[in-house]
Short mmCIF file of C-alpha atoms in Angstrom, two decimals:
data_model
loop_
_atom_site.label_atom_id
_atom_site.label_comp_id
_atom_site.label_asym_id
_atom_site.label_seq_id
_atom_site.Cartn_x
_atom_site.Cartn_y
_atom_site.Cartn_z
CA LYS A 1 22.30 -10.25 -25.58
CA ASP A 2 23.06 -6.47 -24.43
CA LEU A 3 19.83 -5.02 -23.16
CA GLY A 4 21.54 -1.38 -22.98
CA LEU A 5 20.83 -1.40 -19.33
CA GLY A 6 22.45 0.47 -16.70
CA GLU A 7 24.40 -0.73 -13.96
CA TRP A 8 21.44 0.35 -11.56
CA GLU A 9 19.40 -1.40 -13.84
CA ALA A 10 21.52 -4.43 -14.71
CA GLU A 11 22.01 -4.70 -10.54
CA ALA A 12 18.30 -4.74 -9.71
CA LEU A 13 17.03 -7.13 -12.65
CA ALA A 14 19.25 -9.70 -11.41
CA GLN A 15 18.46 -9.57 -7.59
CA LEU A 16 14.53 -9.51 -9.09
CA LEU A 17 15.70 -12.80 -11.05
CA LYS A 18 17.65 -13.88 -8.14
CA ASP A 19 14.53 -13.39 -5.81
CA ALA A 20 12.08 -15.10 -8.32
CA ASP A 21 14.17 -18.20 -8.12
CA VAL A 22 12.96 -19.37 -5.14
CA ASP A 23 14.50 -23.17 -5.11
CA GLY A 24 17.79 -21.60 -6.35
CA ASN A 25 18.16 -23.91 -9.51
CA GLY A 26 19.27 -21.25 -11.75
CA SER A 27 16.07 -20.68 -13.58
CA ILE A 28 12.67 -19.94 -13.19
CA ASP A 29 9.63 -21.85 -13.18
CA TYR A 30 6.20 -21.20 -13.80
CA SER A 31 4.95 -21.38 -10.30
CA GLU A 32 7.94 -19.07 -8.95
CA PHE A 33 7.05 -16.66 -11.94
CA LEU A 34 3.34 -16.29 -10.72
CA ALA A 35 4.25 -16.02 -7.08
CA SER A 36 6.73 -13.27 -7.80
CA THR A 37 4.16 -11.50 -9.56
CA MET A 38 1.48 -11.98 -6.87
CA HIS A 39 3.93 -10.73 -4.55
CA ARG A 40 4.63 -7.56 -6.80
CA LYS A 41 0.93 -6.90 -6.99
CA GLU A 42 0.47 -7.42 -3.15
CA MET A 43 3.40 -4.83 -2.86
CA GLU A 44 1.66 -2.13 -4.84
CA GLU A 45 -1.40 -2.40 -3.67
CA GLU A 46 0.03 -2.04 -0.13
CA SER A 47 1.93 0.91 -1.54
CA ARG A 48 -1.59 2.43 -2.82
CA LEU A 49 -3.19 1.49 0.58
CA TRP A 50 -0.34 3.57 2.14
CA SER A 51 -0.58 6.49 -0.26
CA ALA A 52 -4.48 6.20 0.54
CA PHE A 53 -3.76 6.22 4.47
CA CYS A 54 -1.06 9.21 4.41
CA VAL A 55 -3.44 11.72 2.75
CA PHE A 56 -5.86 11.08 6.01
CA ASP A 57 -3.08 10.86 8.39
CA MET A 58 -2.57 14.43 8.14
CA ASP A 59 -0.14 15.11 10.80
CA GLY A 60 2.09 12.47 10.40
CA SER A 61 1.46 10.33 13.70
CA GLY A 62 1.26 6.97 11.94
CA THR A 63 -3.27 7.34 12.79
CA ILE A 64 -6.23 8.59 12.00
CA THR A 65 -8.31 11.09 14.36
CA VAL A 66 -12.01 11.82 13.82
CA ASP A 67 -10.92 14.90 13.21
CA GLU A 68 -8.43 14.62 10.27
CA LEU A 69 -11.34 12.25 8.85
CA GLU A 70 -13.78 15.24 8.54
CA LYS A 71 -10.95 17.76 7.27
CA VAL A 72 -10.47 15.11 4.65
CA LEU A 73 -13.95 14.42 3.58
CA GLN A 74 -14.79 18.30 3.86
CA ASP A 75 -12.56 18.62 1.23
CA PRO A 76 -14.21 20.33 -2.33
CA SER A 77 -12.86 17.45 -4.08
CA ILE A 78 -14.13 14.63 -2.31
CA ARG A 79 -16.97 16.13 -0.57
CA SER A 80 -20.06 15.32 -3.21
CA MET A 81 -18.46 11.28 -2.38
CA SER A 82 -18.85 11.68 1.32
CA ALA A 83 -22.11 13.76 1.81
CA GLY A 84 -23.68 12.90 4.93
CA ALA A 85 -20.97 10.44 6.12
CA ASP A 86 -20.68 10.32 9.70
CA CYS A 87 -17.22 10.28 10.72
CA THR A 88 -17.31 8.81 14.01
CA ALA A 89 -19.68 6.06 13.26
CA LEU A 90 -16.96 5.47 10.41
CA LEU A 91 -13.62 5.61 12.48
CA LYS A 92 -15.66 2.93 15.42
CA GLU A 93 -16.24 0.64 12.26
CA HIS A 94 -12.47 0.53 11.45
CA ASP A 95 -10.93 1.46 14.99
CA LEU A 96 -10.28 -2.26 16.24
CA ASN A 97 -8.32 -1.61 19.03
CA CYS A 98 -11.39 0.98 20.09
CA ASP A 99 -8.20 3.61 21.24
CA GLY A 100 -10.10 6.18 19.28
CA MET A 101 -7.93 6.26 16.18
CA ILE A 102 -6.97 3.92 12.96
CA ASP A 103 -3.62 2.58 12.39
CA PHE A 104 -2.80 1.46 9.38
CA GLU A 105 -2.88 -2.07 10.21
CA GLU A 106 -6.57 -1.70 11.01
#
């Protein structure tokens, strides 16, 4: 049945189905479907986390400094949610390697 997909969409769908067929038997069973769905959800979550991280990483260095944290939290659009936040303490709490900055992995 023709789904009316363009060439790019058809290729993307074929790759998605191929990737989901872990055992290579030509069909996707329930466990493969669940695994594929969970993987996609994890990828979407990581994408959202990266977007949020980039808001704080104002200079694009791949790290968040206490100055960047303070600047973002002082923005009028979120100031009421972050009122009284101790940026130095927040940074120390999440700075797992103690380098004075937060990177995405932390």
